[in-house]
mmCIF file with all atom_site columns, C-alpha atoms in Angstrom:
data_model
loop_
_atom_site.group_PDB
_atom_site.id
_atom_site.type_symbol
_atom_site.label_atom_id
_atom_site.label_alt_id
_atom_site.label_comp_id
_atom_site.label_asym_id
_atom_site.label_entity_id
_atom_site.label_seq_id
_atom_site.pdbx_PDB_ins_code
_atom_site.Cartn_x
_atom_site.Cartn_y
_atom_site.Cartn_z
_atom_site.occupancy
_atom_site.B_iso_or_equiv
_atom_site.pdbx_formal_charge
_atom_site.auth_seq_id
_atom_site.auth_comp_id
_atom_site.auth_asym_id
_atom_site.auth_atom_id
_atom_site.pdbx_PDB_model_num
ATOM 1   C CA . MET U 1 1   ? -5.300  48.538 78.136  1.00 92.00 ? 27  MET U CA 1
ATOM 2   C CA . PHE U 1 2   ? -6.401  45.259 79.730  1.00 94.00 ? 28  PHE U CA 1
ATOM 3   C CA . ALA U 1 3   ? -10.051 44.566 80.530  1.00 95.00 ? 29  ALA U CA 1
ATOM 4   C CA . ASP U 1 4   ? -12.246 42.009 82.264  1.00 94.00 ? 30  ASP U CA 1
ATOM 5   C CA . GLU U 1 5   ? -15.867 41.952 83.336  1.00 93.00 ? 31  GLU U CA 1
ATOM 6   C CA . THR U 1 6   ? -17.887 40.940 86.342  1.00 91.00 ? 32  THR U CA 1
ATOM 7   C CA . LYS U 1 7   ? -21.514 39.935 85.965  1.00 91.00 ? 33  LYS U CA 1
ATOM 8   C CA . GLU U 1 8   ? -22.232 39.459 89.652  1.00 85.00 ? 34  GLU U CA 1
ATOM 9   C CA . ARG U 1 9   ? -24.206 42.204 91.392  1.00 84.00 ? 35  ARG U CA 1
ATOM 10  C CA . GLY U 1 10  ? -24.776 44.035 88.121  1.00 89.00 ? 36  GLY U CA 1
ATOM 11  C CA . TYR U 1 11  ? -22.506 44.336 85.105  1.00 94.00 ? 37  TYR U CA 1
ATOM 12  C CA . ARG U 1 12  ? -19.154 46.092 85.167  1.00 95.00 ? 38  ARG U CA 1
ATOM 13  C CA . PHE U 1 13  ? -16.064 46.120 83.022  1.00 94.00 ? 39  PHE U CA 1
ATOM 14  C CA . VAL U 1 14  ? -12.752 47.004 84.612  1.00 96.00 ? 40  VAL U CA 1
ATOM 15  C CA . ALA U 1 15  ? -10.126 48.417 82.258  1.00 95.00 ? 41  ALA U CA 1
ATOM 16  C CA . VAL U 1 16  ? -6.546  48.925 83.374  1.00 93.00 ? 42  VAL U CA 1
ATOM 17  C CA . ALA U 1 17  ? -4.292  51.208 81.370  1.00 91.00 ? 43  ALA U CA 1
ATOM 18  C CA . LEU U 1 18  ? -0.599  50.580 81.848  1.00 88.00 ? 44  LEU U CA 1
ATOM 19  C CA . PRO U 1 19  ? 2.303   52.547 80.387  1.00 84.00 ? 45  PRO U CA 1
ATOM 20  C CA . HIS U 1 20  ? 3.919   50.518 77.615  1.00 83.00 ? 46  HIS U CA 1
ATOM 21  C CA . GLU U 1 21  ? 7.246   50.376 79.438  1.00 84.00 ? 47  GLU U CA 1
ATOM 22  C CA . ALA U 1 22  ? 5.620   48.923 82.606  1.00 86.00 ? 48  ALA U CA 1
ATOM 23  C CA . VAL U 1 23  ? 3.801   46.037 80.905  1.00 88.00 ? 49  VAL U CA 1
ATOM 24  C CA . LYS U 1 24  ? 6.902   43.852 80.461  1.00 89.00 ? 50  LYS U CA 1
ATOM 25  C CA . ASP U 1 25  ? 7.925   44.228 84.123  1.00 90.00 ? 51  ASP U CA 1
ATOM 26  C CA . LEU U 1 26  ? 4.402   43.571 85.396  1.00 86.00 ? 52  LEU U CA 1
ATOM 27  C CA . ARG U 1 27  ? 4.083   40.462 83.229  1.00 87.00 ? 53  ARG U CA 1
ATOM 28  C CA . ARG U 1 28  ? 7.352   39.111 84.623  1.00 88.00 ? 54  ARG U CA 1
ATOM 29  C CA . GLU U 1 29  ? 6.304   39.771 88.219  1.00 88.00 ? 55  GLU U CA 1
ATOM 30  C CA . LEU U 1 30  ? 2.871   38.252 87.747  1.00 84.00 ? 56  LEU U CA 1
ATOM 31  C CA . ARG U 1 31  ? 4.350   35.132 86.138  1.00 84.00 ? 57  ARG U CA 1
ATOM 32  C CA . ASP U 1 32  ? 6.575   34.767 89.209  1.00 84.00 ? 58  ASP U CA 1
ATOM 33  C CA . TRP U 1 33  ? 3.430   34.782 91.386  1.00 79.00 ? 59  TRP U CA 1
ATOM 34  C CA . ILE U 1 34  ? 1.920   31.792 89.593  1.00 80.00 ? 60  ILE U CA 1
ATOM 35  C CA . LYS U 1 35  ? 2.326   28.710 91.745  1.00 79.00 ? 61  LYS U CA 1
ATOM 36  C CA . PRO U 1 36  ? 3.390   25.322 90.392  1.00 83.00 ? 62  PRO U CA 1
ATOM 37  C CA . GLY U 1 37  ? 0.332   23.627 88.933  1.00 79.00 ? 63  GLY U CA 1
ATOM 38  C CA . GLN U 1 38  ? -1.469  26.933 88.289  1.00 80.00 ? 64  GLN U CA 1
ATOM 39  C CA . THR U 1 39  ? -1.926  28.359 84.814  1.00 78.00 ? 65  THR U CA 1
ATOM 40  C CA . ARG U 1 40  ? -2.851  31.773 86.196  1.00 80.00 ? 66  ARG U CA 1
ATOM 41  C CA . ILE U 1 41  ? -3.769  33.690 89.331  1.00 79.00 ? 67  ILE U CA 1
ATOM 42  C CA . HIS U 1 42  ? -7.530  33.712 89.809  1.00 74.00 ? 68  HIS U CA 1
ATOM 43  C CA . CYS U 1 43  ? -8.829  35.692 92.773  1.00 75.00 ? 69  CYS U CA 1
ATOM 44  C CA . SER U 1 44  ? -11.627 33.297 93.654  1.00 75.00 ? 70  SER U CA 1
ATOM 45  C CA . LYS U 1 45  ? -9.091  30.526 94.201  1.00 77.00 ? 71  LYS U CA 1
ATOM 46  C CA . GLU U 1 46  ? -6.528  32.446 96.253  1.00 80.00 ? 72  GLU U CA 1
ATOM 47  C CA . SER U 1 47  ? -6.218  32.954 99.998  1.00 84.00 ? 73  SER U CA 1
ATOM 48  C CA . ASP U 1 48  ? -7.027  36.359 101.496 1.00 88.00 ? 74  ASP U CA 1
ATOM 49  C CA . ALA U 1 49  ? -3.343  36.924 102.313 1.00 88.00 ? 75  ALA U CA 1
ATOM 50  C CA . ARG U 1 50  ? -2.303  36.187 98.744  1.00 84.00 ? 76  ARG U CA 1
ATOM 51  C CA . ARG U 1 51  ? -5.073  38.390 97.316  1.00 86.00 ? 77  ARG U CA 1
ATOM 52  C CA . LYS U 1 52  ? -3.821  41.276 99.442  1.00 89.00 ? 78  LYS U CA 1
ATOM 53  C CA . GLN U 1 53  ? -0.240  40.730 98.261  1.00 87.00 ? 79  GLN U CA 1
ATOM 54  C CA . VAL U 1 54  ? -1.298  40.738 94.615  1.00 86.00 ? 80  VAL U CA 1
ATOM 55  C CA . ILE U 1 55  ? -3.339  43.934 95.079  1.00 87.00 ? 81  ILE U CA 1
ATOM 56  C CA . ASP U 1 56  ? -0.374  45.583 96.813  1.00 87.00 ? 82  ASP U CA 1
ATOM 57  C CA . LEU U 1 57  ? 1.780   44.675 93.809  1.00 85.00 ? 83  LEU U CA 1
ATOM 58  C CA . PHE U 1 58  ? -0.521  46.695 91.513  1.00 83.00 ? 84  PHE U CA 1
ATOM 59  C CA . ALA U 1 59  ? 0.027   49.826 93.591  1.00 81.00 ? 85  ALA U CA 1
ATOM 60  C CA . HIS U 1 60  ? 3.697   49.841 92.522  1.00 83.00 ? 86  HIS U CA 1
ATOM 61  C CA . TYR U 1 61  ? 2.739   50.367 88.900  1.00 83.00 ? 87  TYR U CA 1
ATOM 62  C CA . ASP U 1 62  ? 1.547   53.598 87.351  1.00 78.00 ? 88  ASP U CA 1
ATOM 63  C CA . CYS U 1 63  ? -1.775  52.223 86.173  1.00 85.00 ? 89  CYS U CA 1
ATOM 64  C CA . GLU U 1 64  ? -5.108  53.873 85.583  1.00 89.00 ? 90  GLU U CA 1
ATOM 65  C CA . VAL U 1 65  ? -8.174  51.838 86.471  1.00 94.00 ? 91  VAL U CA 1
ATOM 66  C CA . VAL U 1 66  ? -11.498 52.722 84.884  1.00 96.00 ? 92  VAL U CA 1
ATOM 67  C CA . VAL U 1 67  ? -14.765 51.008 85.770  1.00 97.00 ? 93  VAL U CA 1
ATOM 68  C CA . TYR U 1 68  ? -17.632 50.936 83.288  1.00 97.00 ? 94  TYR U CA 1
ATOM 69  C CA . ASP U 1 69  ? -20.889 50.140 85.076  1.00 97.00 ? 95  ASP U CA 1
ATOM 70  C CA . SER U 1 70  ? -23.857 49.346 82.867  1.00 97.00 ? 96  SER U CA 1
ATOM 71  C CA . SER U 1 71  ? -25.893 47.573 85.556  1.00 96.00 ? 97  SER U CA 1
ATOM 72  C CA . ALA U 1 72  ? -28.850 49.934 85.067  1.00 96.00 ? 98  ALA U CA 1
ATOM 73  C CA . LEU U 1 73  ? -29.253 48.964 81.405  1.00 96.00 ? 99  LEU U CA 1
ATOM 74  C CA . PRO U 1 74  ? -31.226 46.006 80.056  1.00 95.00 ? 100 PRO U CA 1
ATOM 75  C CA . LYS U 1 75  ? -29.049 42.855 80.034  1.00 92.00 ? 101 LYS U CA 1
ATOM 76  C CA . ARG U 1 76  ? -28.718 42.680 76.250  1.00 91.00 ? 102 ARG U CA 1
ATOM 77  C CA . GLN U 1 77  ? -27.284 46.237 76.087  1.00 95.00 ? 103 GLN U CA 1
ATOM 78  C CA . ARG U 1 78  ? -24.779 46.048 78.937  1.00 96.00 ? 104 ARG U CA 1
ATOM 79  C CA . ARG U 1 79  ? -21.715 44.635 77.201  1.00 95.00 ? 105 ARG U CA 1
ATOM 80  C CA . GLU U 1 80  ? -22.162 46.790 74.127  1.00 95.00 ? 106 GLU U CA 1
ATOM 81  C CA . ALA U 1 81  ? -22.437 49.983 76.200  1.00 96.00 ? 107 ALA U CA 1
ATOM 82  C CA . CYS U 1 82  ? -19.266 49.157 78.130  1.00 96.00 ? 108 CYS U CA 1
ATOM 83  C CA . LEU U 1 83  ? -17.265 48.286 75.027  1.00 95.00 ? 109 LEU U CA 1
ATOM 84  C CA . HIS U 1 84  ? -18.472 51.406 73.211  1.00 94.00 ? 110 HIS U CA 1
ATOM 85  C CA . LYS U 1 85  ? -17.258 53.682 75.987  1.00 95.00 ? 111 LYS U CA 1
ATOM 86  C CA . MET U 1 86  ? -14.062 51.686 76.551  1.00 94.00 ? 112 MET U CA 1
ATOM 87  C CA . VAL U 1 87  ? -13.005 51.980 72.903  1.00 95.00 ? 113 VAL U CA 1
ATOM 88  C CA . GLU U 1 88  ? -13.790 55.698 72.924  1.00 93.00 ? 114 GLU U CA 1
ATOM 89  C CA . LEU U 1 89  ? -11.649 56.334 75.997  1.00 91.00 ? 115 LEU U CA 1
ATOM 90  C CA . SER U 1 90  ? -8.887  54.030 74.719  1.00 90.00 ? 116 SER U CA 1
ATOM 91  C CA . ALA U 1 91  ? -8.741  56.002 71.476  1.00 90.00 ? 117 ALA U CA 1
ATOM 92  C CA . ARG U 1 92  ? -8.779  59.358 73.279  1.00 89.00 ? 118 ARG U CA 1
ATOM 93  C CA . SER U 1 93  ? -6.009  58.303 75.667  1.00 87.00 ? 119 SER U CA 1
ATOM 94  C CA . GLY U 1 94  ? -3.777  57.090 72.835  1.00 87.00 ? 120 GLY U CA 1
ATOM 95  C CA . ALA U 1 95  ? -3.829  53.422 73.851  1.00 89.00 ? 121 ALA U CA 1
ATOM 96  C CA . SER U 1 96  ? -2.340  51.189 71.173  1.00 91.00 ? 122 SER U CA 1
ATOM 97  C CA . LEU U 1 97  ? -3.748  47.852 72.350  1.00 92.00 ? 123 LEU U CA 1
ATOM 98  C CA . LEU U 1 98  ? -6.968  46.759 74.048  1.00 94.00 ? 124 LEU U CA 1
ATOM 99  C CA . VAL U 1 99  ? -6.875  43.207 75.423  1.00 95.00 ? 125 VAL U CA 1
ATOM 100 C CA . LEU U 1 100 ? -10.139 41.641 76.581  1.00 95.00 ? 126 LEU U CA 1
ATOM 101 C CA . GLU U 1 101 ? -10.240 38.452 78.586  1.00 92.00 ? 127 GLU U CA 1
ATOM 102 C CA . ARG U 1 102 ? -11.530 35.845 76.179  1.00 92.00 ? 128 ARG U CA 1
ATOM 103 C CA . ASP U 1 103 ? -15.068 34.580 76.642  1.00 90.00 ? 129 ASP U CA 1
ATOM 104 C CA . ASP U 1 104 ? -15.842 32.357 73.665  1.00 92.00 ? 130 ASP U CA 1
ATOM 105 C CA . SER U 1 105 ? -19.545 33.157 73.919  1.00 92.00 ? 131 SER U CA 1
ATOM 106 C CA . THR U 1 106 ? -18.903 36.855 73.215  1.00 92.00 ? 132 THR U CA 1
ATOM 107 C CA . VAL U 1 107 ? -15.918 36.902 70.829  1.00 94.00 ? 133 VAL U CA 1
ATOM 108 C CA . GLU U 1 108 ? -17.898 37.182 67.585  1.00 95.00 ? 134 GLU U CA 1
ATOM 109 C CA . PHE U 1 109 ? -20.194 39.871 69.011  1.00 94.00 ? 135 PHE U CA 1
ATOM 110 C CA . ASP U 1 110 ? -17.171 41.778 70.321  1.00 95.00 ? 136 ASP U CA 1
ATOM 111 C CA . LYS U 1 111 ? -15.234 41.572 67.065  1.00 94.00 ? 137 LYS U CA 1
ATOM 112 C CA . LYS U 1 112 ? -18.124 43.055 65.068  1.00 95.00 ? 138 LYS U CA 1
ATOM 113 C CA . LEU U 1 113 ? -18.681 45.813 67.608  1.00 95.00 ? 139 LEU U CA 1
ATOM 114 C CA . LEU U 1 114 ? -14.975 46.635 67.973  1.00 95.00 ? 140 LEU U CA 1
ATOM 115 C CA . TYR U 1 115 ? -14.408 46.620 64.206  1.00 94.00 ? 141 TYR U CA 1
ATOM 116 C CA . ARG U 1 116 ? -17.279 49.069 63.711  1.00 95.00 ? 142 ARG U CA 1
ATOM 117 C CA . ARG U 1 117 ? -16.396 51.261 66.699  1.00 95.00 ? 143 ARG U CA 1
ATOM 118 C CA . VAL U 1 118 ? -12.702 51.803 65.917  1.00 94.00 ? 144 VAL U CA 1
ATOM 119 C CA . ARG U 1 119 ? -13.680 52.846 62.395  1.00 95.00 ? 145 ARG U CA 1
ATOM 120 C CA . GLU U 1 120 ? -16.343 55.248 63.676  1.00 94.00 ? 146 GLU U CA 1
ATOM 121 C CA . LEU U 1 121 ? -13.684 56.875 65.840  1.00 93.00 ? 147 LEU U CA 1
ATOM 122 C CA . GLY U 1 122 ? -11.042 56.835 63.095  1.00 92.00 ? 148 GLY U CA 1
ATOM 123 C CA . CYS U 1 123 ? -8.499  54.933 65.190  1.00 91.00 ? 149 CYS U CA 1
ATOM 124 C CA . GLU U 1 124 ? -8.315  51.672 63.209  1.00 90.00 ? 150 GLU U CA 1
ATOM 125 C CA . HIS U 1 125 ? -4.611  52.270 62.450  1.00 92.00 ? 151 HIS U CA 1
ATOM 126 C CA . ASP U 1 126 ? -3.730  53.209 66.024  1.00 93.00 ? 152 ASP U CA 1
ATOM 127 C CA . LEU U 1 127 ? -5.758  50.870 68.255  1.00 93.00 ? 153 LEU U CA 1
ATOM 128 C CA . GLN U 1 128 ? -5.533  47.097 68.017  1.00 93.00 ? 154 GLN U CA 1
ATOM 129 C CA . TYR U 1 129 ? -7.755  44.746 70.002  1.00 93.00 ? 155 TYR U CA 1
ATOM 130 C CA . ARG U 1 130 ? -7.369  41.136 71.027  1.00 95.00 ? 156 ARG U CA 1
ATOM 131 C CA . HIS U 1 131 ? -9.214  38.477 73.002  1.00 95.00 ? 157 HIS U CA 1
ATOM 132 C CA . LEU U 1 132 ? -6.807  36.423 75.118  1.00 95.00 ? 158 LEU U CA 1
ATOM 133 C CA . GLN U 1 133 ? -6.984  34.006 78.017  1.00 91.00 ? 159 GLN U CA 1
ATOM 134 C CA . ALA U 1 134 ? -5.411  35.162 81.290  1.00 85.00 ? 160 ALA U CA 1
ATOM 135 C CA . ARG U 1 135 ? -2.917  32.285 81.028  1.00 84.00 ? 161 ARG U CA 1
ATOM 136 C CA . GLU U 1 136 ? -1.761  33.822 77.714  1.00 90.00 ? 162 GLU U CA 1
ATOM 137 C CA . GLU U 1 137 ? -1.601  37.406 79.003  1.00 90.00 ? 163 GLU U CA 1
ATOM 138 C CA . PRO U 1 138 ? -0.666  37.755 82.682  1.00 89.00 ? 164 PRO U CA 1
ATOM 139 C CA . SER U 1 139 ? -1.624  41.452 82.715  1.00 90.00 ? 165 SER U CA 1
ATOM 140 C CA . LEU U 1 140 ? -5.274  40.367 82.535  1.00 92.00 ? 166 LEU U CA 1
ATOM 141 C CA . ILE U 1 141 ? -4.868  39.335 86.168  1.00 89.00 ? 167 ILE U CA 1
ATOM 142 C CA . VAL U 1 142 ? -5.024  43.011 87.161  1.00 90.00 ? 168 VAL U CA 1
ATOM 143 C CA . PRO U 1 143 ? -8.584  43.755 85.937  1.00 93.00 ? 169 PRO U CA 1
ATOM 144 C CA . ASP U 1 144 ? -9.688  40.279 87.070  1.00 91.00 ? 170 ASP U CA 1
ATOM 145 C CA . VAL U 1 145 ? -8.571  40.926 90.649  1.00 91.00 ? 171 VAL U CA 1
ATOM 146 C CA . ILE U 1 146 ? -10.015 44.441 90.721  1.00 93.00 ? 172 ILE U CA 1
ATOM 147 C CA . ALA U 1 147 ? -13.354 43.218 89.285  1.00 93.00 ? 173 ALA U CA 1
ATOM 148 C CA . TRP U 1 148 ? -13.450 40.478 91.923  1.00 92.00 ? 174 TRP U CA 1
ATOM 149 C CA . CYS U 1 149 ? -12.865 43.051 94.670  1.00 92.00 ? 175 CYS U CA 1
ATOM 150 C CA . LEU U 1 150 ? -15.625 45.307 93.330  1.00 92.00 ? 176 LEU U CA 1
ATOM 151 C CA . GLN U 1 151 ? -18.203 42.540 93.279  1.00 91.00 ? 177 GLN U CA 1
ATOM 152 C CA . ARG U 1 152 ? -17.184 41.373 96.779  1.00 91.00 ? 178 ARG U CA 1
ATOM 153 C CA . GLY U 1 153 ? -17.507 44.882 98.218  1.00 91.00 ? 179 GLY U CA 1
ATOM 154 C CA . GLY U 1 154 ? -16.643 45.829 101.799 1.00 94.00 ? 180 GLY U CA 1
ATOM 155 C CA . GLU U 1 155 ? -12.980 45.494 102.763 1.00 94.00 ? 181 GLU U CA 1
ATOM 156 C CA . TRP U 1 156 ? -12.056 44.327 99.251  1.00 94.00 ? 182 TRP U CA 1
ATOM 157 C CA . TYR U 1 157 ? -13.608 47.369 97.588  1.00 94.00 ? 183 TYR U CA 1
ATOM 158 C CA . LYS U 1 158 ? -11.798 49.665 100.043 1.00 95.00 ? 184 LYS U CA 1
ATOM 159 C CA . ARG U 1 159 ? -8.518  47.948 99.227  1.00 93.00 ? 185 ARG U CA 1
ATOM 160 C CA . VAL U 1 160 ? -8.752  48.683 95.468  1.00 94.00 ? 186 VAL U CA 1
ATOM 161 C CA . GLU U 1 161 ? -10.656 51.978 95.615  1.00 94.00 ? 187 GLU U CA 1
ATOM 162 C CA . PRO U 1 162 ? -7.440  54.088 95.640  1.00 93.00 ? 188 PRO U CA 1
ATOM 163 C CA . LEU U 1 163 ? -6.439  52.463 92.347  1.00 92.00 ? 189 LEU U CA 1
ATOM 164 C CA . ILE U 1 164 ? -9.675  53.473 90.588  1.00 95.00 ? 190 ILE U CA 1
ATOM 165 C CA . THR U 1 165 ? -9.258  56.587 88.444  1.00 94.00 ? 191 THR U CA 1
ATOM 166 C CA . ALA U 1 166 ? -12.831 56.878 87.150  1.00 96.00 ? 192 ALA U CA 1
ATOM 167 C CA . VAL U 1 167 ? -16.206 55.179 87.232  1.00 96.00 ? 193 VAL U CA 1
ATOM 168 C CA . TYR U 1 168 ? -18.598 55.604 84.310  1.00 96.00 ? 194 TYR U CA 1
ATOM 169 C CA . LYS U 1 169 ? -22.250 54.810 84.962  1.00 97.00 ? 195 LYS U CA 1
ATOM 170 C CA . LEU U 1 170 ? -23.764 53.934 81.610  1.00 95.00 ? 196 LEU U CA 1
#
C-alpha cells in the first residue's frame, strides 16, 4: 500500500494497494518515465499530455485506490483520522507494507500513531510501515498523481474516478 496526502481543498489521503507481484513491474515502468534531470515525476510540474499518459499507465495495473477524506474534521484531527482508518483497512486486506510519502514535519507523529495502531489491531508482525521520499520509492507517484487530480477536480477528477475503489468520509 502506497499513500500520499493532499491538503488543498480539504484534507485527503490517497492509498493505492498493489498486488505484490505488480509492484516490481510498476516501479520499473515509472523509473523509465523519469526524464533526465528529474528525480521523480511530480504532477504539478508535468504537461497535461504527460499527466494523461501517466494516469493511463495506472489503468494497466490491478490496483485498488482508496480515498480517506477527513476535510470535515478539525485540522489537528485530520491526519490522525486518515491514518487510523488506513491502518485498519491495510490490516484487514492483508497488506504487508504501508509506505507513506515522507513529510519530515509529520514523521514522529506518524511513527507514534502507527506503532500504537498496529498493536491495537494485532498486526504488528504482519504489517510494516515506512516513510520514504518519492525519489526513493517510485510507486509513491501513483497516489501523488491521483491526489493531484482529486484536488484539481473537473476533467482530472473524471480521469481518475474509474480507478477509485472507495471513498471514506471521516
